[in-house]
Structure formats: structure tokens, C-alpha cells
Short mmCIF file of C-alpha atoms in Angstrom, two decimals:
data_model
loop_
_atom_site.label_atom_id
_atom_site.label_comp_id
_atom_site.label_asym_id
_atom_site.label_seq_id
_atom_site.Cartn_x
_atom_site.Cartn_y
_atom_site.Cartn_z
CA MET A 235 -11.64 -21.79 -42.16
CA LEU A 236 -8.50 -19.75 -41.42
CA ILE A 237 -10.63 -16.55 -40.59
CA LEU A 238 -12.78 -18.61 -38.13
CA LYS A 239 -9.82 -19.74 -36.34
CA SER A 240 -7.91 -16.44 -36.08
CA ARG A 241 -11.24 -14.73 -34.61
CA LEU A 242 -11.46 -17.57 -32.13
CA PHE A 243 -7.78 -16.96 -31.32
CA VAL A 244 -8.46 -13.31 -30.51
CA THR A 245 -11.74 -14.09 -28.64
CA LEU A 246 -9.83 -16.38 -26.37
CA PHE A 247 -7.10 -14.02 -25.84
CA ALA A 248 -9.55 -11.23 -24.99
CA PHE A 249 -10.93 -13.45 -22.64
CA THR A 250 -7.82 -14.40 -20.72
CA LEU A 251 -6.64 -10.82 -20.52
CA ALA A 252 -10.08 -9.99 -19.14
CA TRP A 253 -9.71 -12.67 -16.61
CA LEU A 254 -6.39 -12.04 -15.59
CA THR A 255 -7.13 -8.32 -15.29
CA ASN A 256 -10.15 -8.94 -12.80
CA SER A 257 -8.04 -11.42 -10.92
CA ALA A 258 -5.17 -8.94 -10.27
CA LEU A 259 -8.05 -6.22 -9.35
CA SER A 260 -9.47 -8.47 -6.77
CA LYS A 261 -6.47 -9.27 -4.96
CA ARG A 262 -5.99 -5.38 -4.50
CA PHE A 263 -9.65 -4.33 -3.86
CA CYS A 264 -11.79 -5.39 -1.10
CA ASN A 265 -14.84 -3.47 -1.61
CA LYS A 266 -17.84 -3.58 1.29
CA ASN A 267 -21.39 -3.56 0.02
CA ARG A 268 -24.06 -1.95 2.01
CA ILE A 269 -27.83 -1.57 2.11
CA VAL A 270 -29.42 1.83 2.46
CA THR A 271 -32.98 1.56 3.39
CA SER A 272 -35.41 4.21 2.83
CA TYR A 273 -39.62 4.35 2.47
CA THR A 274 -41.89 5.74 0.05
CA ARG A 275 -44.43 8.17 0.83
CA CYS A 276 -47.61 7.32 2.83
CA ARG A 277 -50.66 6.43 1.04
CA SER A 278 -53.79 4.67 1.13
CA CYS A 279 -53.32 0.93 0.85
CA SER A 280 -55.74 0.83 -2.12
CA SER A 281 -53.20 3.25 -4.25
CA SER A 282 -50.00 2.33 -2.41
CA THR A 283 -48.93 -0.05 -5.31
CA ARG A 284 -48.45 3.09 -7.60
CA LEU A 285 -45.68 4.48 -5.30
CA ASP A 286 -42.29 4.47 -6.87
CA CYS A 287 -38.91 4.19 -5.31
CA PRO A 288 -36.12 6.88 -5.45
CA VAL A 289 -33.91 6.26 -8.54
CA GLY A 290 -31.49 4.02 -7.93
CA SER A 291 -33.30 1.99 -5.29
CA SER A 292 -35.77 -0.81 -5.79
CA LYS A 293 -39.09 -1.99 -3.78
CA ALA A 294 -38.09 -4.63 -1.27
CA SER A 295 -41.86 -4.84 -0.32
CA TYR A 296 -44.58 -6.49 -2.37
CA GLY A 297 -48.00 -5.87 -2.73
CA ALA A 298 -49.58 -2.71 -0.93
CA GLY A 299 -46.27 -2.73 1.11
CA VAL A 300 -46.10 -1.88 4.45
CA ARG A 301 -49.09 -1.11 6.50
CA GLY A 302 -49.18 0.66 9.68
CA CYS A 303 -47.88 4.46 8.62
CA ARG A 304 -49.98 7.68 8.75
CA TYR A 305 -51.18 10.20 6.16
CA HIS A 306 -53.39 13.07 5.76
CA LEU A 307 -55.81 13.68 3.02
CA ASP A 308 -55.46 17.12 1.62
CA VAL A 309 -58.42 18.65 0.37
CA TRP A 310 -59.03 22.38 -0.60
CA ASN A 311 -55.56 23.29 0.77
CA ARG A 312 -57.00 22.07 4.36
CA ARG A 313 -55.92 19.12 6.16
CA TYR A 314 -58.82 16.74 7.11
CA SER A 315 -58.91 13.26 8.76
CA ARG A 316 -61.34 10.47 9.72
CA TYR A 317 -61.29 11.58 13.39
CA ARG A 318 -61.45 15.40 14.56
CA ARG A 319 -61.75 17.13 17.98
CA TYR A 320 -62.94 20.50 17.21
CA ARG A 321 -62.06 21.79 20.74
CA THR A 322 -58.31 20.80 20.94
CA ARG A 323 -58.07 20.76 16.82
CA ARG A 324 -55.97 17.33 17.52
CA TYR A 325 -56.24 15.30 14.30
CA SER A 326 -55.72 11.56 13.74
CA PRO A 327 -54.44 10.63 10.35
CA TYR A 328 -55.64 7.86 8.04
CA VAL A 329 -53.80 4.41 8.40
CA GLY A 330 -52.02 3.54 5.46
CA CYS A 331 -49.22 1.79 3.55
CA ARG A 332 -45.80 2.27 2.15
CA HIS A 333 -43.02 0.59 0.73
CA ARG A 334 -39.57 -0.13 1.68
CA CYS A 335 -36.87 0.91 -0.91
CA GLU A 336 -33.48 -0.50 -0.75
CA LYS A 337 -30.04 0.90 -2.37
CA ARG A 338 -26.96 -0.84 -2.58
CA ILE A 339 -23.83 0.85 -2.20
CA VAL A 340 -20.20 -0.25 -2.87
CA ASP A 341 -17.73 1.26 -0.51
CA PRO A 342 -14.32 1.28 -1.72
CA TYR A 343 -11.79 -0.70 0.57
CA CYS A 344 -8.33 -1.81 -0.19
CA CYS A 345 -7.30 -5.32 0.84
CA LYS A 346 -4.68 -5.62 3.59
CA GLY A 347 -1.31 -4.45 2.69
CA HIS A 348 -2.56 -1.95 -0.23
CA TRP A 349 -2.90 1.72 -0.17
CA GLY A 350 -4.61 4.60 -2.17
CA SER A 351 -7.24 4.93 -4.39
CA ASP A 352 -5.54 2.86 -6.95
CA CYS A 353 -5.01 0.11 -4.12
CA GLN A 354 -0.86 -0.11 -4.65
CA GLU A 355 1.11 -2.58 -2.46
CA CYS A 356 2.51 -1.26 0.41
CA PRO A 357 6.54 -1.16 0.18
CA GLY A 358 7.85 -4.58 0.60
CA SER A 359 4.84 -6.74 -0.61
CA ALA A 360 1.50 -6.94 0.26
CA ASN A 361 1.87 -10.29 2.07
CA ASN A 362 4.96 -8.84 3.77
CA SER A 363 4.61 -4.99 4.15
CA CYS A 364 7.66 -3.04 5.32
CA ASN A 365 9.37 -6.27 5.34
CA GLY A 366 7.48 -7.22 8.48
CA ASN A 367 10.01 -4.42 10.52
CA GLY A 368 7.05 -1.81 10.37
CA ASN A 369 3.66 -0.78 9.82
CA CYS A 370 2.31 0.50 6.67
CA HIS A 371 -0.14 3.30 6.65
CA GLU A 372 -2.50 1.40 4.42
CA GLY A 373 -6.12 1.65 3.56
CA ILE A 374 -8.01 3.60 0.72
CA ARG A 375 -6.78 6.81 2.52
CA GLY A 376 -3.32 5.50 3.45
CA THR A 377 -0.07 7.08 2.05
CA GLY A 378 1.75 3.97 1.86
CA GLN A 379 4.50 5.13 4.19
CA CYS A 380 6.14 2.44 6.52
CA THR A 381 6.54 3.39 10.01
CA CYS A 382 9.65 1.44 11.15
CA GLN A 383 10.56 -0.41 14.45
CA ALA A 384 13.51 1.10 16.34
CA LYS A 385 16.31 -0.99 14.55
CA PHE A 386 15.11 -0.61 11.15
CA THR A 387 15.04 2.34 8.58
CA GLY A 388 14.65 2.77 4.89
CA THR A 389 11.41 3.32 2.51
CA ALA A 390 10.52 -0.53 3.36
CA CYS A 391 12.34 -0.79 6.58
CA GLU A 392 14.98 -2.85 4.78
CA GLU A 393 18.05 -1.21 6.33
CA CYS A 394 19.41 -1.55 9.83
CA THR A 395 19.55 1.71 11.62
CA ASN A 396 23.20 0.96 12.84
CA LEU A 397 25.03 0.84 9.81
CA THR A 398 27.55 -1.92 11.23
CA ALA A 399 24.34 -4.13 11.85
CA PHE A 400 23.58 -7.23 10.07
CA GLY A 401 20.88 -10.30 10.29
CA ARG A 402 17.24 -10.40 10.18
CA ASN A 403 16.80 -8.76 13.50
CA CYS A 404 19.77 -6.39 12.82
CA SER A 405 20.82 -7.99 15.97
CA SER A 406 24.39 -9.07 14.87
CA PHE A 407 27.43 -6.39 14.23
CA CYS A 408 30.27 -6.27 11.69
CA ASP A 409 33.64 -6.07 12.91
CA CYS A 410 35.76 -5.60 9.71
CA VAL A 411 39.07 -3.49 10.16
CA ASN A 412 40.03 -2.54 6.55
CA GLY A 413 37.04 -3.37 4.48
CA THR A 414 33.65 -3.41 3.92
CA CYS A 415 31.00 -5.58 5.73
CA ASP A 416 27.79 -7.13 4.26
CA SER A 417 25.47 -5.63 6.23
CA GLY A 418 21.71 -4.92 6.38
CA ILE A 419 18.77 -7.49 6.97
CA SER A 420 19.70 -9.36 4.14
CA GLY A 421 23.50 -9.34 5.01
CA ASN A 422 25.74 -12.05 6.59
CA GLY A 423 28.34 -9.98 8.13
CA THR A 424 31.12 -11.10 5.74
CA CYS A 425 33.97 -8.66 5.41
CA TYR A 426 35.12 -7.71 1.93
CA CYS A 427 38.94 -6.60 2.48
CA ASN A 428 40.38 -3.53 1.00
CA THR A 429 43.57 -3.91 -1.34
CA GLY A 430 46.41 -5.29 0.57
CA TRP A 431 44.57 -6.81 3.34
CA THR A 432 43.07 -10.31 4.41
CA GLY A 433 41.67 -12.52 7.09
CA PRO A 434 38.02 -12.53 8.23
CA ARG A 435 38.26 -9.22 9.84
CA CYS A 436 40.52 -7.69 7.21
CA ASP A 437 43.26 -7.12 9.59
CA GLN A 438 46.03 -8.76 7.94
CA GLN A 439 48.17 -6.93 5.95
CA ILE A 440 49.52 -8.91 2.46
CA ILE A 441 53.12 -8.68 2.59
CA ASN A 442 53.62 -8.25 -1.17
CA CYS A 443 55.01 -5.76 -3.40
CA LYS A 444 52.01 -6.02 -5.43
CA TYR A 445 49.61 -3.92 -3.04
CA LYS A 446 52.39 -1.61 -1.86
CA SER A 447 52.36 2.00 -3.54
CA CYS A 448 56.04 3.46 -3.61
CA LYS A 449 56.98 7.46 -4.77
CA ILE A 450 58.21 8.56 -8.21
CA HIS A 451 61.82 7.21 -8.72
CA GLU A 452 61.14 4.13 -5.99
CA LYS A 453 60.68 0.67 -6.31
CA CYS A 454 59.28 -2.04 -3.51
CA VAL A 455 61.57 -4.35 -2.38
CA ASN A 456 60.54 -7.35 -0.06
CA MET A 457 62.33 -7.29 3.20
CA GLY A 458 61.30 -10.82 5.11
CA ASN A 459 58.20 -9.88 6.69
CA ASN A 460 57.60 -6.42 5.33
CA THR A 461 58.11 -4.38 2.12
CA VAL A 462 59.95 -1.11 1.71
CA CYS A 463 60.32 1.30 -1.10
CA GLU A 464 63.95 2.14 -2.16
CA CYS A 465 65.42 4.50 -4.95
CA ASP A 466 65.76 3.46 -8.29
CA TYR A 467 69.63 2.83 -9.56
CA GLY A 468 71.03 6.31 -9.74
CA PHE A 469 68.86 8.12 -7.33
CA THR A 470 69.30 8.93 -3.38
CA LYS A 471 66.69 9.92 -0.96
CA ASN A 472 66.61 13.48 0.28
CA LEU A 473 66.56 12.98 4.07
CA THR A 474 64.71 16.27 4.15
CA THR A 475 61.98 15.83 1.64
CA GLY A 476 62.15 12.08 1.51
CA LEU A 477 62.30 12.20 -2.29
CA CYS A 478 64.62 10.14 -4.41
CA GLN A 479 66.74 12.67 -6.24
CA GLY A 480 69.34 11.86 -9.14
CA THR A 481 72.63 11.75 -8.69
CA CYS A 482 75.14 13.69 -10.53
CA MET A 483 77.81 11.21 -12.38
#
């Protein structure tokens, strides 16, 4: 009983996997079918039933086939027909039958938003190739390359050409003074300030010794709305070099 359940589970798993694979492939490939028509040789209608279509094709006519074709009867390497005009040597061939043959050919095509022999997704996604900001070179012979519109760049046209622009249409612009802007088509223009700066545009300096960098033998001192670097105790500033030097006791 346990073995039977195990086999049933394996069968169901294989069936599910095959179904999922075929479903994924059907979303990538949109192959097109076409019918190629050909005809057999023309023979007498009494013997045309023995005519066969080329390999890979099947008969699309029944019985004796399609009547109305013309054929000659070869005897002793000479061509004879029912009606002959000896003076002009024009021959009217026999009226015979032939069969119509059809061959189904599948032409490989990629679904919209896919490219290459494997029909891979275009950059961005198949439903939104090139993020809607360009055209994908799609199709079975495509390269998958995005040709971006004027305002956009990047492999999937996901970046603004102007590095300070942001928003879906790259129509807004950052104005950060001392910081980095959240730019690009998914950005919102927020300024991320550098150390020691604040404000919506990062243009307000933080008056705090925490963000003040002083030289060796110096210390930061808050002076009202500003910060200054003063020499440590026992050191004086050399007016020529601007460095704090030790004082001889």
C-alpha cells in the first residue's frame, strides 16, 4: 500500500511539473501554423488512387482525387496522346486526376515582449518591456536591446538621462546642495544630507562639534552659532603654518 501511494505521488508530481513547464513555455512562444499545399503527379483517374503524397504530407482529397489535370502516356520512349495533328505535331494530352497534399508547418514566433530563439523576456518585463520608456528589439530574431526615449537610459530604460532628474517621466529635478538625491524613475527627490548638514535641501549646517573636524593638537569649541578649533592646553597656533605647536615651559 505504501509503495502504491509513493508511485501515485511521483506520477502526480511529474504531471504537475510537466503542466507548469508547458504553461510557462506557452506564455513565451506564440508559434504560428501554416499549411503548404502541393499536388501529386497527374495520372489516369482509374489509377490515381495509388498515388502517394510526399513524405510529411497527407492527402487532402478523396477517391480518385482532383480531376482536370493533363498527362501524356509514354510508350517506347515516344509521347502519344489521344488526339494528334501530324502536320503541326501538337499533342492534346489526356485528362486525368491528381491528389492535393497538405503539410502543416510550424513557424516559431515569440509572444509580445520576448526575444531570441529561447523567447526570453525583454528587459523590464514581458508586460512592460523597457519599463514603458522605450522599444524592445523583440521577436525570434531580436536582440532584446531597448531603444530608449530621449529622457531615459539604462539596459531597461530604468534611469533618467539627467542624473538630477526623478519621477516616472523624469520631469522633476533635485536641488540638493550638500547631499545625495533619490533620483531616477523610481526616486522621489528626497535629499540625503552629508555629515554636518540638514534641511530639505541639505543647505543648513549643523552647529555641533560632533561634525567639526579639527587638526592635531586642536579641540572644537562651540562659539554661539558657530564652531571653532582651538589649540589644546600647552599649545599655541603658529600664524605662519596655522598648526598648533607645543610651548616650551
